[in-house]
PDB file of C-alpha atoms in Angstrom:
ATOM      1  CA  MET A   1      29.037 158.716 -29.836  1.00  0.00           C
ATOM      2  CA  ILE A   2      28.862 161.772 -27.031  1.00  0.00           C
ATOM      3  CA  THR A   3      26.976 164.669 -28.040  1.00  0.00           C
ATOM      4  CA  GLN A   4      27.014 167.810 -26.532  1.00  0.00           C
ATOM      5  CA  THR A   5      23.802 168.675 -25.674  1.00  0.00           C
ATOM      6  CA  LYS A   6      23.465 171.492 -22.539  1.00  0.00           C
ATOM      7  CA  PRO A   7      20.009 170.714 -20.365  1.00  0.00           C
ATOM      8  CA  ALA A   8      18.109 173.872 -19.573  1.00  0.00           C
ATOM      9  CA  ARG A   9      18.726 175.308 -16.312  1.00  0.00           C
ATOM     10  CA  ASN A  10      16.736 173.615 -13.772  1.00  0.00           C
ATOM     11  CA  SER A  11      15.897 175.559 -10.734  1.00  0.00           C
ATOM     12  CA  SER A  12      15.206 172.111  -8.381  1.00  0.00           C
ATOM     13  CA  ILE A  13      18.963 171.452  -9.628  1.00  0.00           C
ATOM     14  CA  GLU A  14      19.780 175.063  -8.225  1.00  0.00           C
ATOM     15  CA  LEU A  15      18.252 174.901  -4.987  1.00  0.00           C
ATOM     16  CA  LEU A  16      19.826 171.138  -4.492  1.00  0.00           C
ATOM     17  CA  ARG A  17      23.867 173.004  -5.176  1.00  0.00           C
ATOM     18  CA  ILE A  18      22.801 175.695  -2.691  1.00  0.00           C
ATOM     19  CA  ILE A  19      21.835 172.885  -0.319  1.00  0.00           C
ATOM     20  CA  ALA A  20      24.839 171.044  -0.672  1.00  0.00           C
ATOM     21  CA  MET A  21      26.887 174.099  -0.348  1.00  0.00           C
ATOM     22  CA  LEU A  22      25.321 175.254   2.953  1.00  0.00           C
ATOM     23  CA  SER A  23      25.909 171.473   4.068  1.00  0.00           C
ATOM     24  CA  ILE A  24      29.433 171.937   3.298  1.00  0.00           C
ATOM     25  CA  ILE A  25      30.198 175.211   4.962  1.00  0.00           C
ATOM     26  CA  ALA A  26      27.951 173.962   8.057  1.00  0.00           C
ATOM     27  CA  TYR A  27      30.428 170.652   8.455  1.00  0.00           C
ATOM     28  CA  HIS A  28      33.630 172.770   8.010  1.00  0.00           C
ATOM     29  CA  GLU A  29      32.154 175.213  10.859  1.00  0.00           C
ATOM     30  CA  HIS A  30      31.587 172.468  13.116  1.00  0.00           C
ATOM     31  CA  LEU A  31      34.787 169.983  12.160  1.00  0.00           C
ATOM     32  CA  HIS A  32      37.249 173.102  12.805  1.00  0.00           C
ATOM     33  CA  GLY A  33      35.231 175.463  14.558  1.00  0.00           C
ATOM     34  CA  LEU A  34      33.687 173.507  17.653  1.00  0.00           C
ATOM     35  CA  VAL A  35      35.428 170.078  17.515  1.00  0.00           C
ATOM     36  CA  ASN A  36      38.715 171.259  17.085  1.00  0.00           C
ATOM     37  CA  ASN A  37      38.081 174.259  19.823  1.00  0.00           C
ATOM     38  CA  PHE A  38      36.850 172.305  22.264  1.00  0.00           C
ATOM     39  CA  ASN A  39      39.244 169.284  21.360  1.00  0.00           C
ATOM     40  CA  LEU A  40      36.249 166.626  22.308  1.00  0.00           C
ATOM     41  CA  PRO A  41      36.085 164.019  19.607  1.00  0.00           C
ATOM     42  CA  ASN A  42      32.831 162.843  20.337  1.00  0.00           C
ATOM     43  CA  ILE A  43      29.268 163.917  21.927  1.00  0.00           C
ATOM     44  CA  LEU A  44      29.351 161.561  24.518  1.00  0.00           C
ATOM     45  CA  GLU A  45      32.928 163.134  26.158  1.00  0.00           C
ATOM     46  CA  ARG A  46      30.613 166.570  25.683  1.00  0.00           C
ATOM     47  CA  ILE A  47      28.371 165.427  27.981  1.00  0.00           C
ATOM     48  CA  ASP A  48      30.572 164.231  30.304  1.00  0.00           C
ATOM     49  CA  ASN A  49      32.283 167.383  31.004  1.00  0.00           C
ATOM     50  CA  ASN A  50      29.072 169.212  31.107  1.00  0.00           C
ATOM     51  CA  MET A  51      29.328 171.045  27.954  1.00  0.00           C
ATOM     52  CA  PHE A  52      26.500 169.882  25.638  1.00  0.00           C
ATOM     53  CA  ASN A  53      23.922 172.623  25.241  1.00  0.00           C
ATOM     54  CA  LEU A  54      21.575 173.345  22.539  1.00  0.00           C
ATOM     55  CA  ASN A  55      24.746 174.852  19.973  1.00  0.00           C
ATOM     56  CA  VAL A  56      26.827 171.811  20.617  1.00  0.00           C
ATOM     57  CA  LEU A  57      23.461 169.819  19.314  1.00  0.00           C
ATOM     58  CA  PHE A  58      22.935 171.769  16.652  1.00  0.00           C
ATOM     59  CA  SER A  59      26.372 172.218  15.947  1.00  0.00           C
ATOM     60  CA  TYR A  60      26.468 168.092  15.320  1.00  0.00           C
ATOM     61  CA  PHE A  61      23.074 168.342  13.577  1.00  0.00           C
ATOM     62  CA  VAL A  62      24.183 170.267  10.881  1.00  0.00           C
ATOM     63  CA  GLY A  63      27.774 169.410  10.638  1.00  0.00           C
ATOM     64  CA  TRP A  64      26.713 165.641   9.328  1.00  0.00           C
ATOM     65  CA  GLY A  65      26.500 167.224   5.853  1.00  0.00           C
ATOM     66  CA  GLY A  66      29.982 167.267   4.273  1.00  0.00           C
ATOM     67  CA  THR A  67      30.129 164.250   2.374  1.00  0.00           C
ATOM     68  CA  PHE A  68      25.988 164.557   1.705  1.00  0.00           C
ATOM     69  CA  GLY A  69      27.003 167.945   0.203  1.00  0.00           C
ATOM     70  CA  ASN A  70      29.782 166.423  -1.760  1.00  0.00           C
ATOM     71  CA  THR A  71      28.011 163.435  -2.800  1.00  0.00           C
ATOM     72  CA  ILE A  72      25.571 166.040  -4.094  1.00  0.00           C
ATOM     73  CA  PHE A  73      27.693 167.852  -6.505  1.00  0.00           C
ATOM     74  CA  ILE A  74      29.143 164.874  -7.640  1.00  0.00           C
ATOM     75  CA  LEU A  75      25.699 163.124  -8.475  1.00  0.00           C
ATOM     76  CA  ILE A  76      24.712 166.515 -10.609  1.00  0.00           C
ATOM     77  CA  THR A  77      27.855 166.391 -12.171  1.00  0.00           C
ATOM     78  CA  GLY A  78      27.053 162.768 -13.634  1.00  0.00           C
ATOM     79  CA  TYR A  79      23.977 163.881 -14.620  1.00  0.00           C
ATOM     80  CA  PHE A  80      24.892 166.621 -16.791  1.00  0.00           C
ATOM     81  CA  MET A  81      28.376 165.143 -17.926  1.00  0.00           C
ATOM     82  CA  ILE A  82      27.350 161.812 -18.689  1.00  0.00           C
ATOM     83  CA  ASN A  83      26.664 162.659 -22.255  1.00  0.00           C
ATOM     84  CA  ARG A  84      29.037 165.621 -22.587  1.00  0.00           C
ATOM     85  CA  ASN A  85      32.809 166.129 -23.768  1.00  0.00           C
ATOM     86  CA  VAL A  86      35.256 166.888 -21.095  1.00  0.00           C
ATOM     87  CA  ASN A  87      36.297 170.952 -21.810  1.00  0.00           C
ATOM     88  CA  PRO A  88      40.018 170.938 -20.823  1.00  0.00           C
ATOM     89  CA  SER A  89      40.156 174.449 -20.272  1.00  0.00           C
ATOM     90  CA  LYS A  90      37.792 174.319 -17.809  1.00  0.00           C
ATOM     91  CA  ILE A  91      39.284 171.762 -15.815  1.00  0.00           C
ATOM     92  CA  ILE A  92      42.733 173.735 -16.448  1.00  0.00           C
ATOM     93  CA  LEU A  93      40.644 176.908 -14.698  1.00  0.00           C
ATOM     94  CA  LEU A  94      39.786 174.632 -12.178  1.00  0.00           C
ATOM     95  CA  LEU A  95      43.318 174.414 -11.678  1.00  0.00           C
ATOM     96  CA  ALA A  96      44.818 177.673 -11.832  1.00  0.00           C
ATOM     97  CA  ASN A  97      42.050 178.982  -8.966  1.00  0.00           C
ATOM     98  CA  MET A  98      42.762 176.170  -7.203  1.00  0.00           C
ATOM     99  CA  LEU A  99      46.587 176.861  -6.749  1.00  0.00           C
ATOM    100  CA  PHE A 100      46.154 180.664  -7.111  1.00  0.00           C
ATOM    101  CA  TYR A 101      44.032 180.912  -3.552  1.00  0.00           C
ATOM    102  CA  SER A 102      46.124 177.928  -1.681  1.00  0.00           C
ATOM    103  CA  TRP A 103      49.623 179.962  -2.274  1.00  0.00           C
ATOM    104  CA  LEU A 104      47.657 183.811  -1.922  1.00  0.00           C
ATOM    105  CA  ILE A 105      46.598 182.313   1.142  1.00  0.00           C
ATOM    106  CA  PHE A 106      49.519 180.892   1.807  1.00  0.00           C
ATOM    107  CA  ILE A 107      51.789 183.840   1.484  1.00  0.00           C
ATOM    108  CA  MET A 108      49.489 185.739   3.684  1.00  0.00           C
ATOM    109  CA  VAL A 109      50.174 183.430   6.304  1.00  0.00           C
ATOM    110  CA  TYR A 110      53.911 183.718   5.665  1.00  0.00           C
ATOM    111  CA  ILE A 111      53.946 187.311   6.009  1.00  0.00           C
ATOM    112  CA  PHE A 112      51.235 188.014   8.341  1.00  0.00           C
ATOM    113  CA  MET A 113      50.849 185.307  10.483  1.00  0.00           C
ATOM    114  CA  PRO A 114      54.445 183.847  11.196  1.00  0.00           C
ATOM    115  CA  GLN A 115      53.893 182.176  14.296  1.00  0.00           C
ATOM    116  CA  ILE A 116      51.084 180.520  12.408  1.00  0.00           C
ATOM    117  CA  TYR A 117      53.131 179.315   9.536  1.00  0.00           C
ATOM    118  CA  ALA A 118      56.118 178.271  12.407  1.00  0.00           C
ATOM    119  CA  MET A 119      53.480 175.580  13.666  1.00  0.00           C
ATOM    120  CA  PHE A 120      53.464 174.045   9.831  1.00  0.00           C
ATOM    121  CA  THR A 121      55.625 170.851   8.434  1.00  0.00           C
ATOM    122  CA  LEU A 122      57.428 170.481   5.389  1.00  0.00           C
ATOM    123  CA  LYS A 123      54.568 167.992   4.735  1.00  0.00           C
ATOM    124  CA  GLU A 124      51.799 170.738   4.823  1.00  0.00           C
ATOM    125  CA  ASN A 125      53.930 173.268   3.020  1.00  0.00           C
ATOM    126  CA  LEU A 126      53.845 170.724   0.521  1.00  0.00           C
ATOM    127  CA  LYS A 127      50.574 170.249   0.610  1.00  0.00           C
ATOM    128  CA  VAL A 128      49.686 174.178  -0.423  1.00  0.00           C
ATOM    129  CA  ILE A 129      52.293 174.444  -2.900  1.00  0.00           C
ATOM    130  CA  ALA A 130      51.264 171.385  -4.916  1.00  0.00           C
ATOM    131  CA  PRO A 131      47.819 170.171  -3.708  1.00  0.00           C
ATOM    132  CA  ILE A 132      47.076 167.240  -6.035  1.00  0.00           C
ATOM    133  CA  LEU A 133      51.226 165.727  -5.614  1.00  0.00           C
ATOM    134  CA  PHE A 134      50.850 165.670  -1.879  1.00  0.00           C
ATOM    135  CA  GLY A 135      47.360 165.445  -0.871  1.00  0.00           C
ATOM    136  CA  GLY A 136      45.851 168.797  -0.371  1.00  0.00           C
ATOM    137  CA  ASN A 137      42.221 169.867  -0.998  1.00  0.00           C
ATOM    138  CA  TRP A 138      40.749 166.479  -1.563  1.00  0.00           C
ATOM    139  CA  PHE A 139      38.121 167.263  -3.042  1.00  0.00           C
ATOM    140  CA  VAL A 140      39.068 169.422  -6.008  1.00  0.00           C
ATOM    141  CA  SER A 141      42.417 167.207  -6.443  1.00  0.00           C
ATOM    142  CA  CYS A 142      40.332 164.252  -6.823  1.00  0.00           C
ATOM    143  CA  TYR A 143      37.505 166.587  -9.405  1.00  0.00           C
ATOM    144  CA  ILE A 144      40.287 167.569 -11.392  1.00  0.00           C
ATOM    145  CA  ILE A 145      42.151 164.022 -11.774  1.00  0.00           C
ATOM    146  CA  PHE A 146      38.814 162.135 -11.859  1.00  0.00           C
ATOM    147  CA  PHE A 147      38.031 164.487 -15.172  1.00  0.00           C
ATOM    148  CA  CYS A 148      40.746 162.637 -16.578  1.00  0.00           C
ATOM    149  CA  PHE A 149      38.894 159.378 -16.539  1.00  0.00           C
ATOM    150  CA  VAL A 150      35.614 160.720 -17.338  1.00  0.00           C
ATOM    151  CA  PRO A 151      35.648 160.444 -21.422  1.00  0.00           C
ATOM    152  CA  TYR A 152      36.282 156.863 -20.836  1.00  0.00           C
ATOM    153  CA  LEU A 153      33.986 156.069 -18.117  1.00  0.00           C
ATOM    154  CA  ASN A 154      31.167 158.045 -19.889  1.00  0.00           C
ATOM    155  CA  LYS A 155      31.676 155.744 -23.501  1.00  0.00           C
ATOM    156  CA  PHE A 156      31.176 152.491 -20.780  1.00  0.00           C
ATOM    157  CA  LEU A 157      28.555 153.862 -19.352  1.00  0.00           C
ATOM    158  CA  ILE A 158      27.013 154.847 -22.374  1.00  0.00           C
ATOM    159  CA  SER A 159      27.523 151.222 -23.935  1.00  0.00           C
ATOM    160  CA  LEU A 160      25.507 149.567 -21.438  1.00  0.00           C
ATOM    161  CA  ASN A 161      21.760 148.909 -21.484  1.00  0.00           C
ATOM    162  CA  LYS A 162      19.434 149.624 -18.687  1.00  0.00           C
ATOM    163  CA  ILE A 163      19.914 146.092 -17.462  1.00  0.00           C
ATOM    164  CA  GLN A 164      23.319 146.392 -17.407  1.00  0.00           C
ATOM    165  CA  TYR A 165      23.797 149.462 -15.889  1.00  0.00           C
ATOM    166  CA  LEU A 166      21.215 148.512 -12.569  1.00  0.00           C
ATOM    167  CA  VAL A 167      23.796 145.323 -12.400  1.00  0.00           C
ATOM    168  CA  PHE A 168      26.542 147.277 -12.434  1.00  0.00           C
ATOM    169  CA  LEU A 169      24.701 150.305  -9.613  1.00  0.00           C
ATOM    170  CA  LEU A 170      24.326 147.017  -7.908  1.00  0.00           C
ATOM    171  CA  ILE A 171      27.959 145.872  -7.727  1.00  0.00           C
ATOM    172  CA  CYS A 172      28.816 149.317  -6.939  1.00  0.00           C
ATOM    173  CA  PHE A 173      26.717 149.531  -3.887  1.00  0.00           C
ATOM    174  CA  CYS A 174      27.441 146.092  -2.733  1.00  0.00           C
ATOM    175  CA  PHE A 175      31.465 147.157  -2.460  1.00  0.00           C
ATOM    176  CA  PHE A 176      31.190 150.436  -1.657  1.00  0.00           C
ATOM    177  CA  VAL A 177      28.429 150.631   0.802  1.00  0.00           C
ATOM    178  CA  LEU A 178      26.747 146.837   1.928  1.00  0.00           C
ATOM    179  CA  LEU A 179      29.899 145.151   2.444  1.00  0.00           C
ATOM    180  CA  PRO A 180      31.760 147.885   4.152  1.00  0.00           C
ATOM    181  CA  THR A 181      28.664 148.505   6.612  1.00  0.00           C
ATOM    182  CA  LEU A 182      29.081 145.204   7.784  1.00  0.00           C
ATOM    183  CA  LYS A 183      32.576 145.595   8.348  1.00  0.00           C
ATOM    184  CA  ILE A 184      33.515 143.615   5.458  1.00  0.00           C
ATOM    185  CA  SER A 185      36.781 144.731   4.068  1.00  0.00           C
ATOM    186  CA  THR A 186      36.395 145.005   0.003  1.00  0.00           C
ATOM    187  CA  TYR A 187      39.394 148.305  -0.580  1.00  0.00           C
ATOM    188  CA  PHE A 188      36.436 150.294  -1.620  1.00  0.00           C
ATOM    189  CA  ASN A 189      35.737 152.251   0.900  1.00  0.00           C
ATOM    190  CA  SER A 190      38.773 153.873   2.017  1.00  0.00           C
ATOM    191  CA  ALA A 191      39.198 155.328  -1.766  1.00  0.00           C
ATOM    192  CA  SER A 192      37.893 158.715  -2.604  1.00  0.00           C
ATOM    193  CA  MET A 193      38.311 157.984  -6.131  1.00  0.00           C
ATOM    194  CA  VAL A 194      35.919 155.084  -6.057  1.00  0.00           C
ATOM    195  CA  PHE A 195      33.125 157.113  -3.994  1.00  0.00           C
ATOM    196  CA  PHE A 196      33.645 159.776  -7.063  1.00  0.00           C
ATOM    197  CA  ALA A 197      33.239 157.155  -9.557  1.00  0.00           C
ATOM    198  CA  SER A 198      30.368 155.395  -7.929  1.00  0.00           C
ATOM    199  CA  ILE A 199      27.881 159.004  -7.426  1.00  0.00           C
ATOM    200  CA  TYR A 200      28.990 159.256 -10.825  1.00  0.00           C
ATOM    201  CA  ILE A 201      27.468 156.257 -12.258  1.00  0.00           C
ATOM    202  CA  ILE A 202      24.414 156.851 -10.563  1.00  0.00           C
ATOM    203  CA  GLY A 203      24.084 160.626 -11.819  1.00  0.00           C
ATOM    204  CA  GLY A 204      24.711 159.593 -14.984  1.00  0.00           C
ATOM    205  CA  TYR A 205      21.820 156.414 -14.985  1.00  0.00           C
ATOM    206  CA  LEU A 206      19.403 159.086 -13.906  1.00  0.00           C
ATOM    207  CA  ARG A 207      20.035 161.025 -17.163  1.00  0.00           C
ATOM    208  CA  LEU A 208      20.182 158.193 -19.141  1.00  0.00           C
ATOM    209  CA  HIS A 209      17.195 155.621 -17.705  1.00  0.00           C
ATOM    210  CA  PHE A 210      15.782 157.617 -15.000  1.00  0.00           C
ATOM    211  CA  LYS A 211      12.258 158.765 -15.828  1.00  0.00           C
ATOM    212  CA  GLU A 212      10.771 161.627 -14.015  1.00  0.00           C
ATOM    213  CA  ASN A 213       6.989 159.715 -14.085  1.00  0.00           C
ATOM    214  CA  ILE A 214       8.473 157.070 -11.972  1.00  0.00           C
ATOM    215  CA  ASN A 215       7.024 155.840  -9.167  1.00  0.00           C
ATOM    216  CA  LYS A 216       7.667 157.954  -5.780  1.00  0.00           C
ATOM    217  CA  ARG A 217       8.722 155.073  -3.681  1.00  0.00           C
ATOM    218  CA  TYR A 218      11.673 154.578  -6.181  1.00  0.00           C
ATOM    219  CA  HIS A 219      12.623 158.330  -5.285  1.00  0.00           C
ATOM    220  CA  LYS A 220      12.846 157.230  -1.823  1.00  0.00           C
ATOM    221  CA  LYS A 221      14.758 154.059  -2.146  1.00  0.00           C
ATOM    222  CA  LEU A 222      17.605 156.379  -4.308  1.00  0.00           C
ATOM    223  CA  LEU A 223      17.584 159.012  -1.564  1.00  0.00           C
ATOM    224  CA  CYS A 224      18.052 156.168   1.150  1.00  0.00           C
ATOM    225  CA  ILE A 225      21.343 155.152  -1.345  1.00  0.00           C
ATOM    226  CA  LEU A 226      22.675 158.425  -1.725  1.00  0.00           C
ATOM    227  CA  LEU A 227      22.603 158.829   2.439  1.00  0.00           C
ATOM    228  CA  CYS A 228      23.945 155.109   2.733  1.00  0.00           C
ATOM    229  CA  LEU A 229      26.929 156.486   0.301  1.00  0.00           C
ATOM    230  CA  SER A 230      27.140 159.966   2.315  1.00  0.00           C
ATOM    231  CA  PHE A 231      27.554 157.591   5.507  1.00  0.00           C
ATOM    232  CA  GLN A 232      30.521 155.813   3.930  1.00  0.00           C
TER     233      GLN A 232
END
C-alpha cells in the first residue's frame, strides 16, 4: 500500500534543484542565443571561422547541462513520489499554468510582433495552442502524461525486493544507455517517456533501498550513471 509520507525538506536537495535550474537556463541561453545567432552547429566550425573565443568556450561549457538538469528534476521526483499518491489537482494546475503562459505569449507575439508571428507555421501554432497533443513544451507535456502512469509504476516498483529492483535497473541501463552508446538500436534512447521512466526508477531506488551510510564509491558510480543518462 502506498502511504502519504511527507519527508522533511532537505537543503542538499534544494541546492540540487537550484543547480538543475541554472543548468537548464544556461543550456537554453547557449542553444537559442549563441548557436542560433551564429548559425554554426558545432565548435569546429567556429574555430575554422575564427569565431572561437573565451565567451564561446564558456557558453559550450555551461550549455551541455540541459539534459543533466532535466535528469536531476526527474530523479528528485522519483525519490519523493515513489511512496506517495499522485495529487490530480496539482497536475491539473500544472497543465493550466502551461496553457496560460503558452497562450499569453502567443497572443502577445500576435499583437505586438506580427512580423514574427507571420513566420510561424501551422504546426508551430498548434504546438502553442495544444502543446500536449502536438509536441510543444516537451518537458512539461511529458511530465503531465508520465504522471498518468506513476500510480501503476509505483505499485510495480514497490513490489520488487532490492535484488529484483537492481536487476530491473540493470536492464534499463543496458537498453537505454549502454547499447545505444555502442550504436546498437534498441528503440529506447530516442523516446522521451522512456527517459522519464528510467530516471524516475533510479530516484525510486534511492528512496527505497539506498542507504546514506553506503560506501562513497557507490555514490561515484551512481553519479557516472546519471551523467551517462544525461548525454543520451
